[in-house]
Coordinates of C-alpha atoms in Angstrom, one line a residue:
X2 CA 73.4 -39.7 -64.8
X3 CA 75.9 -37.1 -66.0
X4 CA 74.4 -33.9 -67.3
X5 CA 75.4 -32.6 -70.7
X6 CA 75.7 -28.8 -71.1
X7 CA 77.4 -26.9 -73.8
X8 CA 77.9 -23.6 -71.8
X9 CA 81.4 -22.8 -70.5
X10 CA 81.8 -23.8 -66.9
X11 CA 81.3 -21.2 -64.2
X12 CA 82.0 -21.8 -60.6
X13 CA 78.6 -22.5 -58.9
X14 CA 77.8 -21.3 -55.4
X15 CA 79.4 -23.6 -52.8
X16 CA 77.2 -26.4 -51.6
X17 CA 76.6 -27.0 -47.9
X18 CA 78.8 -29.8 -46.6
X19 CA 77.1 -33.1 -46.7
X20 CA 77.0 -35.4 -43.7
X21 CA 79.0 -38.7 -44.1
X22 CA 77.0 -41.2 -46.1
X23 CA 74.5 -38.6 -47.4
X24 CA 74.4 -36.8 -50.8
X25 CA 75.5 -33.2 -51.0
X26 CA 72.7 -30.7 -50.4
X27 CA 71.4 -29.2 -53.7
X28 CA 72.1 -25.6 -54.6
X29 CA 70.2 -23.4 -57.1
X30 CA 72.3 -22.5 -60.1
X31 CA 74.6 -25.5 -59.6
X32 CA 75.3 -25.9 -63.3
X33 CA 77.6 -24.5 -65.9
X34 CA 76.8 -21.2 -67.6
X35 CA 77.8 -17.5 -67.9
X36 CA 74.9 -16.1 -66.0
X37 CA 72.6 -17.2 -63.2
X38 CA 69.7 -17.5 -65.6
X39 CA 71.7 -19.7 -67.9
X40 CA 72.9 -21.9 -65.0
X41 CA 69.3 -22.3 -63.8
X42 CA 68.2 -23.2 -67.3
X43 CA 70.9 -25.8 -67.6
X44 CA 70.0 -27.1 -64.1
X45 CA 66.4 -27.5 -65.0
X46 CA 67.2 -29.4 -68.1
X47 CA 69.6 -31.5 -66.1
X48 CA 66.8 -32.4 -63.7
X49 CA 64.6 -33.3 -66.7
X50 CA 67.2 -35.6 -68.1
X51 CA 68.0 -37.2 -64.7
X52 CA 64.3 -37.9 -64.1
X53 CA 63.9 -39.4 -67.6
X54 CA 66.9 -41.7 -67.2
X55 CA 66.0 -42.6 -63.6
X56 CA 62.5 -43.6 -64.6
X57 CA 63.8 -45.5 -67.6
X58 CA 66.3 -47.5 -65.4
X59 CA 63.5 -48.4 -63.0
X60 CA 61.1 -49.5 -65.7
X61 CA 63.8 -51.5 -67.4
X62 CA 64.6 -53.2 -64.2
X63 CA 61.0 -54.1 -63.6
X64 CA 60.6 -55.4 -67.2
X65 CA 63.7 -57.5 -66.7
X66 CA 62.3 -58.9 -63.4
X67 CA 59.0 -59.7 -65.1
X68 CA 60.6 -61.4 -68.1
X69 CA 62.9 -63.4 -65.8
X70 CA 60.0 -64.6 -63.7
X71 CA 58.0 -65.6 -66.8
X72 CA 60.9 -67.5 -68.2
X73 CA 61.4 -69.4 -64.9
X74 CA 57.7 -70.2 -64.6
X75 CA 57.6 -71.3 -68.2
X76 CA 60.5 -73.6 -67.5
X77 CA 58.6 -75.2 -64.6
X78 CA 55.4 -75.7 -66.7
X79 CA 57.3 -77.0 -69.7
X80 CA 58.5 -80.1 -67.9
X81 CA 55.8 -82.6 -67.0
X82 CA 57.9 -84.0 -64.2
X83 CA 58.0 -80.6 -62.4
X84 CA 54.7 -79.2 -63.4
X85 CA 52.9 -80.4 -60.2
X86 CA 53.8 -81.3 -56.7
X87 CA 55.8 -79.7 -53.9
X88 CA 58.9 -79.2 -56.1
X89 CA 56.8 -77.2 -58.6
X90 CA 55.3 -75.1 -55.9
X91 CA 58.7 -74.4 -54.5
X92 CA 60.1 -73.4 -57.9
X93 CA 57.2 -71.0 -58.5
X94 CA 57.6 -69.5 -55.1
X95 CA 61.3 -69.0 -55.6
X96 CA 60.7 -67.3 -59.0
X97 CA 58.2 -64.9 -57.4
X98 CA 60.6 -64.2 -54.6
X99 CA 63.4 -63.3 -57.0
X100 CA 61.0 -61.1 -58.9
X101 CA 59.9 -59.3 -55.7
X102 CA 63.5 -58.8 -54.6
X103 CA 64.6 -57.3 -57.9
X104 CA 61.6 -55.0 -58.0
X105 CA 62.1 -53.8 -54.4
X106 CA 65.8 -53.2 -55.2
X107 CA 65.0 -51.2 -58.2
X108 CA 62.3 -49.2 -56.3
X109 CA 64.8 -48.4 -53.6
X110 CA 67.2 -47.0 -56.1
X111 CA 64.4 -45.0 -57.7
X112 CA 63.1 -43.6 -54.4
X113 CA 66.7 -42.5 -53.5
X114 CA 67.1 -40.7 -56.9
X115 CA 63.6 -39.2 -56.8
X116 CA 64.2 -37.9 -53.2
X117 CA 67.4 -36.2 -54.4
X118 CA 65.6 -34.6 -57.4
X119 CA 62.7 -33.5 -55.2
X120 CA 65.2 -31.8 -52.8
X121 CA 66.8 -30.1 -55.8
X122 CA 63.4 -28.9 -57.1
X123 CA 62.5 -27.4 -53.8
X124 CA 65.7 -25.3 -54.0
X125 CA 65.5 -24.4 -57.6
X126 CA 61.9 -23.4 -57.9
X127 CA 62.0 -20.4 -55.6
X128 CA 65.2 -19.1 -57.3
X129 CA 63.7 -19.0 -60.8
X130 CA 63.4 -15.7 -62.6
X131 CA 60.0 -14.5 -63.9
X132 CA 60.5 -16.1 -67.3
X133 CA 61.0 -19.5 -65.7
X134 CA 58.8 -19.1 -62.6
X135 CA 55.2 -20.2 -61.9
X136 CA 52.5 -17.5 -61.7
X137 CA 52.2 -18.0 -58.0
X138 CA 55.9 -17.3 -57.4
X139 CA 56.8 -14.3 -55.2
X140 CA 59.2 -13.1 -57.8
X141 CA 56.3 -11.6 -59.7
X142 CA 55.6 -9.2 -56.8
X143 CA 58.9 -7.5 -57.5
X144 CA 58.5 -7.7 -61.3
X145 CA 60.2 -5.1 -63.4
X146 CA 60.1 -4.9 -67.2
X147 CA 63.4 -6.5 -68.4
X148 CA 66.1 -4.8 -70.5
X149 CA 67.0 -8.0 -72.3
X150 CA 65.2 -11.0 -73.8
X151 CA 65.6 -14.1 -71.6
X152 CA 66.9 -17.3 -73.0
X153 CA 63.8 -19.3 -72.4
X154 CA 60.1 -19.2 -71.3
X155 CA 58.1 -21.5 -69.0
X156 CA 55.1 -23.1 -70.7
X157 CA 54.1 -25.4 -67.9
X158 CA 55.3 -28.4 -65.9
X159 CA 56.1 -32.0 -66.6
X160 CA 55.9 -35.1 -64.4
X161 CA 55.9 -38.9 -64.6
X162 CA 53.7 -41.4 -62.8
X163 CA 56.5 -42.7 -60.7
X164 CA 56.2 -39.5 -58.6
X165 CA 53.5 -37.1 -59.6
X166 CA 54.4 -34.4 -57.1
X167 CA 57.9 -34.0 -58.6
X168 CA 57.3 -31.3 -61.3
X169 CA 59.9 -30.2 -63.7
X170 CA 59.4 -26.8 -65.4
X171 CA 58.9 -27.0 -69.1
X172 CA 61.1 -24.4 -70.7
X173 CA 61.3 -23.5 -74.4
X174 CA 64.0 -21.3 -75.9
X175 CA 63.3 -17.8 -77.1
X176 CA 62.6 -16.5 -79.6
X177 CA 60.1 -19.2 -80.3
X178 CA 61.2 -21.5 -83.1
X179 CA 57.7 -23.1 -83.4
X180 CA 54.2 -21.9 -83.0
X181 CA 51.9 -23.2 -80.2
X182 CA 48.7 -25.1 -80.6
X183 CA 46.5 -25.0 -77.5
X184 CA 44.2 -27.9 -78.2
X185 CA 40.6 -27.1 -77.2
X186 CA 39.2 -30.5 -78.2
X187 CA 38.8 -33.7 -76.4
X188 CA 40.5 -36.0 -79.0
X189 CA 43.7 -37.4 -77.6
X190 CA 43.0 -36.3 -74.0
X191 CA 43.1 -38.9 -71.2
X192 CA 39.8 -40.5 -70.4
X193 CA 40.3 -39.2 -66.8
X194 CA 39.9 -35.6 -67.9
X195 CA 36.3 -34.8 -66.7
X196 CA 35.8 -31.4 -68.4
X197 CA 33.0 -30.7 -70.8
X198 CA 33.6 -29.2 -74.2
X199 CA 32.5 -25.7 -73.3
X200 CA 34.7 -25.5 -70.2
X201 CA 37.6 -26.9 -72.2
X202 CA 37.3 -24.2 -74.8
X203 CA 37.2 -21.5 -72.1
X204 CA 40.3 -23.0 -70.4
X205 CA 42.1 -23.1 -73.7
X206 CA 41.5 -19.3 -74.3
X207 CA 42.6 -18.6 -70.7
X208 CA 45.8 -20.6 -71.3
X209 CA 46.5 -18.6 -74.4
X210 CA 46.1 -15.3 -72.5
X211 CA 48.4 -16.6 -69.7
X212 CA 51.1 -17.5 -72.3
X213 CA 50.7 -14.2 -74.1
X214 CA 51.0 -12.2 -70.9
X215 CA 54.1 -14.1 -69.9
X216 CA 55.7 -13.4 -73.4
X217 CA 54.8 -9.7 -73.0
X218 CA 56.3 -9.6 -69.5
X219 CA 59.7 -11.1 -70.4
X220 CA 60.4 -9.0 -73.5
X221 CA 61.8 -5.4 -73.2
X222 CA 59.3 -2.6 -73.5
X223 CA 57.8 -2.3 -76.9
X224 CA 59.7 -5.3 -78.4
X225 CA 56.8 -7.7 -78.4
X226 CA 53.4 -7.1 -80.0
X227 CA 50.3 -9.3 -79.6
X228 CA 47.4 -9.5 -82.1
X229 CA 44.2 -11.5 -81.6
X230 CA 41.8 -13.1 -84.1
X231 CA 38.5 -14.1 -82.5
X232 CA 36.1 -14.3 -85.4
X233 CA 32.9 -14.8 -83.4
X234 CA 34.0 -12.9 -80.3
X235 CA 33.4 -16.0 -78.3
X236 CA 36.4 -15.5 -76.1
X237 CA 35.9 -11.9 -75.3
X238 CA 35.9 -12.6 -71.5
X239 CA 39.2 -14.4 -71.7
X240 CA 40.9 -11.7 -73.8
X241 CA 39.5 -8.9 -71.7
X242 CA 42.7 -8.5 -69.5
X243 CA 44.8 -7.9 -72.6
X244 CA 42.3 -5.4 -74.0
X245 CA 41.7 -3.5 -70.7
X246 CA 45.4 -3.2 -69.9
X247 CA 46.1 -1.6 -73.3
X248 CA 48.8 -4.1 -74.4
X249 CA 46.7 -4.9 -77.5
X250 CA 47.3 -2.2 -80.0
X251 CA 43.9 -2.9 -81.6
X252 CA 40.8 -4.9 -80.5
X253 CA 40.6 -8.6 -81.5
X254 CA 39.8 -9.0 -85.2
X255 CA 36.2 -10.3 -85.7
X256 CA 34.3 -11.5 -88.7
X257 CA 35.7 -12.7 -92.1
X258 CA 36.7 -9.1 -93.0
X259 CA 38.7 -8.7 -89.8
X260 CA 40.4 -12.0 -90.2
X261 CA 41.4 -11.1 -93.8
X262 CA 42.8 -7.7 -92.8
X263 CA 44.8 -9.0 -89.9
X264 CA 46.4 -11.9 -91.9
X265 CA 47.1 -9.5 -94.9
X266 CA 49.0 -7.1 -92.6
X267 CA 51.1 -9.8 -91.0
X268 CA 51.8 -11.5 -94.3
X269 CA 53.0 -8.1 -95.7
X270 CA 55.3 -7.7 -92.7
X271 CA 56.8 -11.2 -93.2
X272 CA 57.3 -10.5 -96.9
X273 CA 58.9 -7.1 -96.4
X274 CA 61.3 -8.3 -93.6
X275 CA 62.3 -11.3 -95.7
X276 CA 63.2 -9.1 -98.6
X277 CA 65.1 -6.7 -96.4
X278 CA 67.1 -9.5 -94.9
X279 CA 67.9 -11.1 -98.2
X280 CA 69.0 -7.8 -99.7
X281 CA 70.8 -6.5 -96.6
X282 CA 68.7 -3.4 -96.6
X283 CA 67.0 -3.4 -93.2
X284 CA 67.0 0.5 -93.2
X285 CA 64.8 0.4 -96.3
X286 CA 61.8 -1.0 -94.4
X287 CA 58.7 1.3 -94.3
X288 CA 58.6 3.6 -91.3
X289 CA 55.2 2.4 -90.3
X290 CA 56.3 -1.2 -90.1
X291 CA 56.3 -2.6 -86.5
X292 CA 59.7 -4.3 -86.3
X293 CA 58.9 -5.8 -82.8
X294 CA 58.4 -9.5 -82.4
X295 CA 54.8 -10.3 -83.3
X296 CA 52.4 -12.9 -81.8
X297 CA 49.2 -13.8 -83.5
X298 CA 46.6 -15.6 -81.4
X299 CA 44.0 -17.3 -83.5
X300 CA 41.0 -18.4 -81.5
X301 CA 38.3 -20.8 -82.7
X302 CA 40.0 -21.8 -86.0
X303 CA 38.8 -22.3 -88.7
X304 CA 35.6 -20.2 -88.0
X305 CA 35.7 -17.1 -90.2
X306 CA 38.5 -18.5 -92.4
X307 CA 38.1 -19.0 -96.2
X308 CA 40.6 -20.8 -98.4
X309 CA 42.7 -17.7 -98.9
X310 CA 42.9 -17.0 -95.2
X311 CA 43.9 -20.6 -94.5
X312 CA 46.7 -20.4 -97.0
X313 CA 48.0 -17.2 -95.4
X314 CA 47.8 -18.8 -92.0
X315 CA 49.9 -21.7 -93.2
X316 CA 52.4 -19.2 -94.7
X317 CA 52.7 -17.4 -91.4
X318 CA 53.3 -20.7 -89.5
X319 CA 56.0 -21.7 -92.0
X320 CA 57.8 -18.4 -92.7
X321 CA 56.9 -16.2 -89.8
X322 CA 59.2 -17.5 -86.9
X323 CA 62.4 -16.7 -88.9
X324 CA 61.4 -13.0 -89.1
X325 CA 59.8 -12.6 -85.8
X326 CA 56.1 -13.5 -86.4
X327 CA 54.8 -16.2 -84.2
X328 CA 51.6 -18.1 -84.2
X329 CA 49.4 -19.4 -81.3
X330 CA 46.4 -21.4 -82.3
X331 CA 43.5 -22.1 -80.0
X332 CA 41.6 -24.8 -81.9
X333 CA 39.9 -28.1 -81.9
X334 CA 41.3 -30.2 -84.8
X335 CA 37.9 -31.8 -85.4
X336 CA 36.5 -28.4 -86.4
X337 CA 38.9 -28.4 -89.4
X338 CA 38.2 -31.9 -90.6
X339 CA 36.6 -30.5 -93.8
X340 CA 40.1 -29.5 -95.0
X341 CA 41.3 -33.1 -94.7
X342 CA 45.1 -33.8 -94.9
X343 CA 45.7 -30.3 -96.3
X344 CA 46.2 -28.9 -92.8
X345 CA 48.3 -31.8 -91.5
X346 CA 51.6 -29.9 -92.1
X347 CA 50.2 -27.0 -90.1
X348 CA 49.3 -29.1 -87.1
X349 CA 52.7 -30.9 -87.2
X350 CA 54.5 -27.6 -87.3
X351 CA 53.0 -26.4 -84.0
X352 CA 53.9 -27.5 -80.5
X353 CA 50.7 -29.0 -79.1
X354 CA 49.9 -28.2 -75.5
X355 CA 46.6 -28.7 -73.6
X356 CA 44.6 -26.5 -71.2
X357 CA 44.3 -29.4 -68.7
X358 CA 46.9 -31.9 -67.4
X359 CA 47.4 -34.5 -70.1
X360 CA 49.9 -37.3 -70.9
X361 CA 51.0 -36.5 -74.5
X362 CA 54.6 -35.2 -74.6
X363 CA 57.6 -37.4 -75.2
X364 CA 61.2 -36.7 -74.4
X365 CA 63.9 -37.1 -77.0
X366 CA 66.0 -39.6 -75.0
X367 CA 63.9 -42.6 -73.9
X368 CA 60.5 -41.6 -75.2
X369 CA 58.6 -41.4 -71.9
X370 CA 55.0 -40.1 -72.1
X371 CA 55.2 -37.1 -69.8
X372 CA 52.1 -35.5 -68.3
X373 CA 52.0 -31.8 -69.2
X374 CA 50.3 -29.3 -66.9
X375 CA 49.8 -25.7 -68.2
X376 CA 51.1 -22.8 -66.3
X377 CA 47.9 -21.1 -65.3
X378 CA 47.2 -18.1 -63.1
X379 CA 45.8 -19.1 -59.6
X380 CA 42.1 -18.5 -59.2
X381 CA 41.4 -15.0 -57.9
X382 CA 44.9 -13.8 -58.5
X383 CA 45.4 -10.4 -60.1
X384 CA 49.1 -11.1 -61.0
X385 CA 48.5 -10.9 -64.8
X386 CA 46.7 -7.6 -64.5
X387 CA 49.5 -6.2 -62.4
X388 CA 52.2 -7.4 -64.7
X389 CA 50.4 -6.1 -67.8
X390 CA 49.9 -2.7 -66.2
X391 CA 53.7 -2.5 -65.6
X392 CA 54.3 -3.5 -69.2
X393 CA 52.1 -0.6 -70.4
X394 CA 53.8 1.8 -68.0
X395 CA 57.2 0.9 -69.4
X396 CA 56.0 1.3 -73.0
X397 CA 54.7 4.8 -72.2
X398 CA 57.9 5.7 -70.4
X399 CA 60.0 4.7 -73.4
X400 CA 57.5 6.2 -75.9
X401 CA 56.7 2.8 -77.4

């Protein structure tokens, strides 16, 4: 399928010549865009669209073959004269043979397209910059704090059951337009997810830290600030890398009083920046106001939240992104059932992701249920600690 991009065309690197009868070899950055990062971003989205449409075409062909066979078999059964005997057996065998031929033809086309996409993925993945790359990518070994904000951020990978080893990076634009909800509950998860509730909550906190570390890594020095609310201190081990490295300007807020103070400070920031933007008086902001992008990680919601705190949280989720205050919730929705439908707008406003692979995301073109897999740090790797140390060094070098 043709790929749709809005960026001005830029000549891509020349592709290696293809052998007669074979498709051209894929090249990283083979898409339109002003910069290599933009070309890679457009290429990843093109791969996502191509996989969605290829799978849709295959499923449509199989559905057509199924319905055609059922119609032909119904025709055989509806006529008493052809319901039994050699003629009926031959008609049924012919219908099944047609069905098999159609499915095999569709599968051959699917396999061809999937092989081409897999070859493209093998070329594109190693070329991705840190903001788009997996945590096990060698690009992190040469990581340097950037001078500009990238256009997107990797949150994980997506794949379809037609070929599970073909993973498409899940990229979201920056700055974030929606908050993130890392679901630490079992509701809505696939039955095949064999993780107990305690382990799931730990993985959810680890996922939040990995996403926060990536956000800190891709913003210029001092232009992104992270705050943590952990009312009961139950995720202290997960948040330890952020605290030890020094990227957190204050320890995680605990207890009802800590929750209230943190929410009040961020609510004040949103109000002041909104008033400054409306009046065109950005230079009138208080000198102690942190104008960097803000991320608030809320763990174990709604523990430690009263009605006022819940109202402030909803306000931050609605009004915060437009003035640089973003929300990341680590929560099990069942824990907030006492609030009833009052919190439904909050959950809907957040992008739900899971700490374990799960089939819950739908694409906007054909509505496939994609399996989402979070972008986690490999076991035993120190890449996050190394990256955060360089972030802190850059802050100190720039006096931020």
